[in-house]
Short mmCIF file of C-alpha atoms in Angstrom, two decimals:
data_model
loop_
_atom_site.label_atom_id
_atom_site.label_comp_id
_atom_site.label_asym_id
_atom_site.label_seq_id
_atom_site.Cartn_x
_atom_site.Cartn_y
_atom_site.Cartn_z
CA UNK A 119 -0.02 -0.03 0.01
CA UNK A 120 2.89 2.37 0.66
CA UNK A 121 4.20 2.17 -2.87
CA UNK A 122 3.92 5.47 -4.65
CA UNK A 123 4.73 4.13 -8.06
CA UNK A 124 1.55 2.45 -9.36
CA UNK A 125 3.47 0.00 -11.43
CA UNK A 126 5.41 -1.13 -8.29
CA UNK A 127 2.13 -1.28 -6.41
CA UNK A 128 0.66 -3.56 -9.18
CA UNK A 129 3.84 -5.81 -9.30
CA UNK A 130 3.88 -6.26 -5.57
CA UNK A 131 0.19 -6.98 -5.60
CA UNK A 132 0.51 -9.69 -8.21
CA UNK A 133 3.61 -11.18 -6.56
CA UNK A 134 2.01 -11.58 -3.21
CA UNK A 135 -1.34 -12.76 -4.50
CA UNK A 136 0.45 -15.52 -6.48
CA UNK A 137 2.33 -16.50 -3.43
CA UNK A 138 -0.97 -16.58 -1.39
CA UNK A 139 -2.68 -18.63 -4.07
CA UNK A 140 0.38 -21.12 -4.04
CA UNK A 141 0.20 -21.54 -0.21
CA UNK A 142 3.74 -19.96 0.43
CA UNK A 143 2.34 -16.85 1.99
CA UNK A 144 0.59 -17.44 5.40
CA UNK A 145 -1.17 -15.12 7.64
CA UNK A 146 0.49 -14.98 11.05
CA UNK A 147 -1.27 -16.67 13.93
CA UNK A 148 -0.39 -13.85 16.28
CA UNK A 149 0.22 -10.29 14.94
CA UNK A 150 0.26 -6.94 16.56
CA UNK A 151 -2.71 -4.69 16.34
CA UNK A 152 -3.04 -2.93 13.04
CA UNK A 153 -1.47 0.51 12.69
CA UNK A 154 -3.88 3.46 12.39
CA UNK A 155 -5.03 3.82 8.85
CA UNK A 156 -3.20 6.38 6.71
CA UNK A 157 -3.23 7.62 3.14
CA UNK A 158 -1.71 4.96 0.74
CA UNK A 159 1.16 5.74 -1.55
CA UNK A 160 0.31 7.85 -4.58
CA UNK A 161 2.51 9.42 -7.34
CA UNK A 162 3.81 12.67 -5.94
CA UNK A 163 2.51 14.47 -9.04
CA UNK A 164 -1.02 13.30 -8.55
CA UNK A 165 -3.36 16.18 -7.62
CA UNK A 166 -6.26 15.28 -5.35
CA UNK A 167 -9.27 17.56 -5.25
CA UNK A 168 -12.78 17.69 -3.98
CA UNK A 169 -15.19 15.95 -6.34
CA UNK A 170 -16.96 19.15 -7.04
CA UNK A 171 -13.57 20.65 -8.36
CA UNK A 172 -13.02 18.06 -10.98
CA UNK A 173 -13.25 19.53 -14.49
CA UNK A 174 -16.05 17.76 -16.42
CA UNK A 175 -14.90 16.75 -19.87
CA UNK A 176 -17.14 15.31 -22.57
CA UNK A 177 -16.30 11.88 -24.13
CA UNK A 178 -16.28 13.46 -27.63
CA UNK A 179 -12.59 14.62 -27.55
CA UNK A 180 -9.53 12.46 -27.00
CA UNK A 181 -8.52 14.56 -24.04
CA UNK A 182 -12.07 14.02 -22.48
CA UNK A 183 -11.84 10.40 -23.09
CA UNK A 184 -8.38 10.24 -21.55
CA UNK A 185 -9.64 12.06 -18.38
CA UNK A 186 -12.52 9.58 -18.17
CA UNK A 187 -10.17 6.57 -18.43
CA UNK A 188 -7.96 8.18 -15.83
CA UNK A 189 -10.88 8.53 -13.36
CA UNK A 190 -11.51 4.82 -13.66
CA UNK A 191 -7.91 3.90 -13.42
CA UNK A 192 -7.77 6.00 -10.21
CA UNK A 193 -10.76 3.95 -8.74
CA UNK A 194 -8.86 0.81 -9.55
CA UNK A 195 -5.69 1.93 -7.70
CA UNK A 196 -7.80 2.78 -4.73
CA UNK A 197 -9.49 -0.52 -4.97
CA UNK A 198 -6.18 -2.31 -4.72
CA UNK A 199 -5.34 -0.62 -1.53
CA UNK A 200 -8.97 -1.10 -0.22
CA UNK A 201 -8.63 -4.78 -0.67
CA UNK A 202 -5.15 -5.03 0.90
CA UNK A 203 -6.30 -2.87 3.85
CA UNK A 204 -9.17 -5.26 4.51
CA UNK A 205 -6.66 -8.15 4.64
CA UNK A 206 -4.33 -6.29 6.91
CA UNK A 207 -6.87 -4.57 9.15
CA UNK A 208 -9.61 -7.07 10.08
CA UNK A 209 -8.15 -9.89 12.22
CA UNK A 210 -9.34 -13.32 13.24
CA UNK A 211 -11.64 -13.98 10.46
CA UNK A 212 -12.23 -17.14 8.36
CA UNK A 213 -9.58 -17.81 5.75
CA UNK A 214 -11.98 -17.39 3.00
CA UNK A 215 -12.35 -13.70 3.94
CA UNK A 216 -8.60 -13.06 3.27
CA UNK A 217 -8.70 -15.23 0.14
CA UNK A 218 -11.60 -13.11 -1.21
CA UNK A 219 -9.83 -9.84 -0.80
CA UNK A 220 -6.41 -11.11 -1.94
CA UNK A 221 -8.12 -12.20 -5.12
CA UNK A 222 -9.89 -8.85 -5.37
CA UNK A 223 -6.57 -6.97 -5.10
CA UNK A 224 -5.16 -9.08 -7.80
CA UNK A 225 -8.06 -8.40 -10.07
CA UNK A 226 -7.97 -4.72 -9.46
CA UNK A 227 -4.21 -4.56 -10.36
CA UNK A 228 -5.04 -6.22 -13.57
CA UNK A 229 -7.89 -3.71 -14.28
CA UNK A 230 -5.56 -0.91 -13.68
CA UNK A 231 -3.04 -2.20 -16.18
CA UNK A 232 -5.64 -2.63 -18.76
CA UNK A 233 -6.84 0.98 -18.28
CA UNK A 234 -3.30 2.30 -18.18
CA UNK A 235 -2.69 0.76 -21.56
CA UNK A 236 -5.74 2.80 -22.86
CA UNK A 237 -4.55 5.94 -21.23
CA UNK A 238 -1.16 5.50 -22.93
CA UNK A 239 -2.95 4.95 -26.28
CA UNK A 240 -4.61 8.27 -25.65
CA UNK A 241 -1.24 10.01 -25.08
CA UNK A 242 -1.55 10.21 -21.26
CA UNK A 243 -0.51 8.18 -18.18
CA UNK A 244 -1.81 7.84 -14.58
CA UNK A 245 -1.48 11.01 -12.50
CA UNK A 246 -1.80 13.35 -15.59
CA UNK A 247 -5.17 14.47 -14.47
CA UNK A 248 -6.58 15.48 -11.05
CA UNK A 249 -8.62 12.94 -9.09
CA UNK A 250 -10.75 12.76 -5.95
CA UNK A 251 -10.27 10.71 -2.80
CA UNK A 252 -13.84 9.70 -1.92
CA UNK A 253 -13.21 5.97 -1.93
CA UNK A 254 -10.26 6.18 0.42
CA UNK A 255 -12.05 8.62 2.76
CA UNK A 256 -14.78 6.01 3.23
CA UNK A 257 -12.10 3.43 3.96
CA UNK A 258 -10.71 5.71 6.70
CA UNK A 259 -14.24 6.36 8.22
CA UNK A 260 -14.75 2.53 8.44
CA UNK A 261 -11.34 1.44 9.59
CA UNK A 262 -12.68 0.69 13.04
CA UNK A 263 -15.54 -1.58 12.03
CA UNK A 264 -15.40 -4.41 9.49
CA UNK A 265 -19.18 -4.52 9.32
CA UNK A 266 -19.45 -0.88 8.15
CA UNK A 267 -16.46 -1.51 5.76
CA UNK A 268 -18.13 -4.42 4.14
CA UNK A 269 -21.51 -2.78 3.99
CA UNK A 270 -20.35 0.62 2.57
CA UNK A 271 -17.25 0.25 0.46
CA UNK A 272 -18.07 -2.66 -1.79
CA UNK A 273 -21.96 -2.35 -1.57
CA UNK A 274 -22.24 1.45 -2.00
CA UNK A 275 -19.07 3.01 -3.53
CA UNK A 276 -17.89 0.21 -5.65
CA UNK A 277 -21.45 -0.96 -6.52
CA UNK A 278 -21.92 2.50 -8.12
CA UNK A 279 -19.75 1.18 -10.97
CA UNK A 280 -22.21 -1.56 -11.71
CA UNK A 281 -24.87 1.08 -12.20
CA UNK A 282 -23.00 3.55 -14.44
CA UNK A 283 -20.63 1.38 -16.51
CA UNK A 284 -23.16 -0.04 -18.96
CA UNK A 285 -24.05 3.44 -20.18
CA UNK A 286 -20.29 4.25 -20.43
CA UNK A 287 -19.76 1.15 -22.58
CA UNK A 288 -22.53 2.12 -24.92
CA UNK A 289 -21.27 5.68 -25.30
CA UNK A 290 -17.76 4.46 -26.07
CA UNK A 291 -18.95 2.07 -28.58
CA UNK A 292 -20.99 4.85 -30.25
CA UNK A 293 -17.80 6.77 -30.46
CA UNK A 294 -15.91 3.99 -32.05
CA UNK A 295 -13.68 3.23 -28.99
CA UNK A 296 -14.30 -0.53 -28.95
CA UNK A 297 -11.10 -1.39 -27.12
CA UNK A 298 -11.89 0.74 -24.19
CA UNK A 299 -15.47 -0.53 -24.23
CA UNK A 300 -14.13 -4.11 -24.16
CA UNK A 301 -11.99 -3.44 -21.27
CA UNK A 302 -14.94 -1.93 -19.22
CA UNK A 303 -16.94 -5.15 -20.06
CA UNK A 304 -14.15 -7.09 -18.36
CA UNK A 305 -14.10 -4.88 -15.44
CA UNK A 306 -17.93 -4.79 -15.03
CA UNK A 307 -18.14 -8.53 -15.18
CA UNK A 308 -15.45 -9.05 -12.51
CA UNK A 309 -16.69 -6.18 -10.31
CA UNK A 310 -19.97 -8.10 -9.80
CA UNK A 311 -17.93 -10.75 -7.98
CA UNK A 312 -16.16 -8.19 -5.80
CA UNK A 313 -19.47 -6.53 -4.77
CA UNK A 314 -20.81 -9.98 -4.14
CA UNK A 315 -17.87 -10.65 -1.77
CA UNK A 316 -18.79 -7.48 0.10
CA UNK A 317 -22.41 -8.68 0.28
CA UNK A 318 -21.33 -12.06 1.62
CA UNK A 319 -18.99 -10.69 4.25
CA UNK A 320 -21.49 -7.93 5.26
CA UNK A 321 -23.99 -10.50 6.01
CA UNK A 322 -21.49 -12.71 7.90
CA UNK A 323 -20.67 -9.73 10.15
CA UNK A 324 -24.28 -8.99 10.73
CA UNK A 325 -24.92 -12.60 11.70
CA UNK A 326 -22.06 -12.65 14.09
CA UNK A 327 -23.20 -9.37 15.60
CA UNK A 328 -26.83 -10.53 15.77
CA UNK A 329 -28.17 -7.71 13.81
CA UNK A 330 -30.73 -7.66 10.97
CA UNK A 331 -28.81 -6.89 7.73
CA UNK A 332 -31.43 -4.90 5.93
CA UNK A 333 -32.03 -2.65 8.84
CA UNK A 334 -28.47 -2.05 9.60
CA UNK A 335 -27.70 -1.32 5.91
CA UNK A 336 -30.21 1.43 6.00
CA UNK A 337 -28.68 2.81 9.17
CA UNK A 338 -25.20 2.71 7.71
CA UNK A 339 -26.41 4.64 4.72
CA UNK A 340 -27.81 7.35 7.00
CA UNK A 341 -24.69 7.38 9.23
CA UNK A 342 -21.90 7.41 6.68
CA UNK A 343 -23.08 7.64 3.10
CA UNK A 344 -25.52 10.60 2.92
CA UNK A 345 -25.21 11.99 -0.57
CA UNK A 346 -23.39 8.98 -2.03
CA UNK A 347 -26.58 7.10 -3.09
CA UNK A 348 -27.76 7.80 -6.45
CA UNK A 349 -29.96 6.14 -8.96
CA UNK A 350 -30.81 4.59 -11.39
CA UNK A 351 -29.50 1.17 -10.25
CA UNK A 352 -28.39 -1.71 -12.30
CA UNK A 353 -30.90 -4.17 -10.85
CA UNK A 354 -29.65 -7.25 -12.75
CA UNK A 355 -25.98 -6.75 -11.77
CA UNK A 356 -26.87 -5.77 -8.12
CA UNK A 357 -28.98 -9.03 -7.79
CA UNK A 358 -25.89 -10.98 -9.04
CA UNK A 359 -23.83 -9.11 -6.53
CA UNK A 360 -25.84 -10.23 -3.58
CA UNK A 361 -28.46 -7.57 -3.11
CA UNK A 362 -32.06 -8.87 -2.73
CA UNK A 363 -35.11 -7.27 -4.09
CA UNK A 364 -36.16 -5.71 -0.76
CA UNK A 365 -32.76 -4.03 -0.50
CA UNK A 366 -33.06 -2.73 -4.00
CA UNK A 367 -36.41 -1.31 -3.28
CA UNK A 368 -34.96 0.42 -0.13
CA UNK A 369 -32.17 1.84 -2.26
CA UNK A 370 -34.59 3.18 -4.87
CA UNK A 371 -36.58 4.87 -2.04
CA UNK A 372 -33.62 6.41 -0.29
CA UNK A 373 -32.14 7.75 -3.49
CA UNK A 374 -35.37 9.46 -4.11
#
């Protein structure tokens, strides 16, 4: 997480994920308490701004398309760190929890590289455009509570990608950018599994705590995610990602 060079972050992620899959990287039975959460490594030239200060660019120009691809690439870099932070921060959980988030980090690193290739094809690289820090800010807010982390980061912020990506794919295809559209198709398909992992572990935490998942999710949205929830929702993808029909009805109602 501390690596500032995104290519080093990707290489380390893929190295340790491969070792974990091979069984040569074991989680320690006894480990010190996790350190307080801090901002992960980012390229020094990357400018982070409030979301409202990001310049809106249309897809129609190469520069606008590059800025769009950069925004998605930035989400993927954050997602690498989010997955590793879950592995590091939340202790004493079933082995399948760690396997899920190691696998997620590995997927996100591959997504970043696919997007970086498209950025380079558009004459840019990661950190050429400003970006916002909303995903990591939610990670910081939920560092004390695995239930809140699982409920909000995968099932609210990352799930937003399930809702908006299909329209982006359609727009890119209409502009003739089939390659970037194909990359987003891969990412969309695999992100369903990541959100599903969040749903699975959110419910696991709720069961352990003896709380009702649907009610607690509504409370979490009120406590942490006011303003993050926007429709319309990709119902098919969210059902595949572990939402049920009652939850989706709640989301539609709360989004107004």
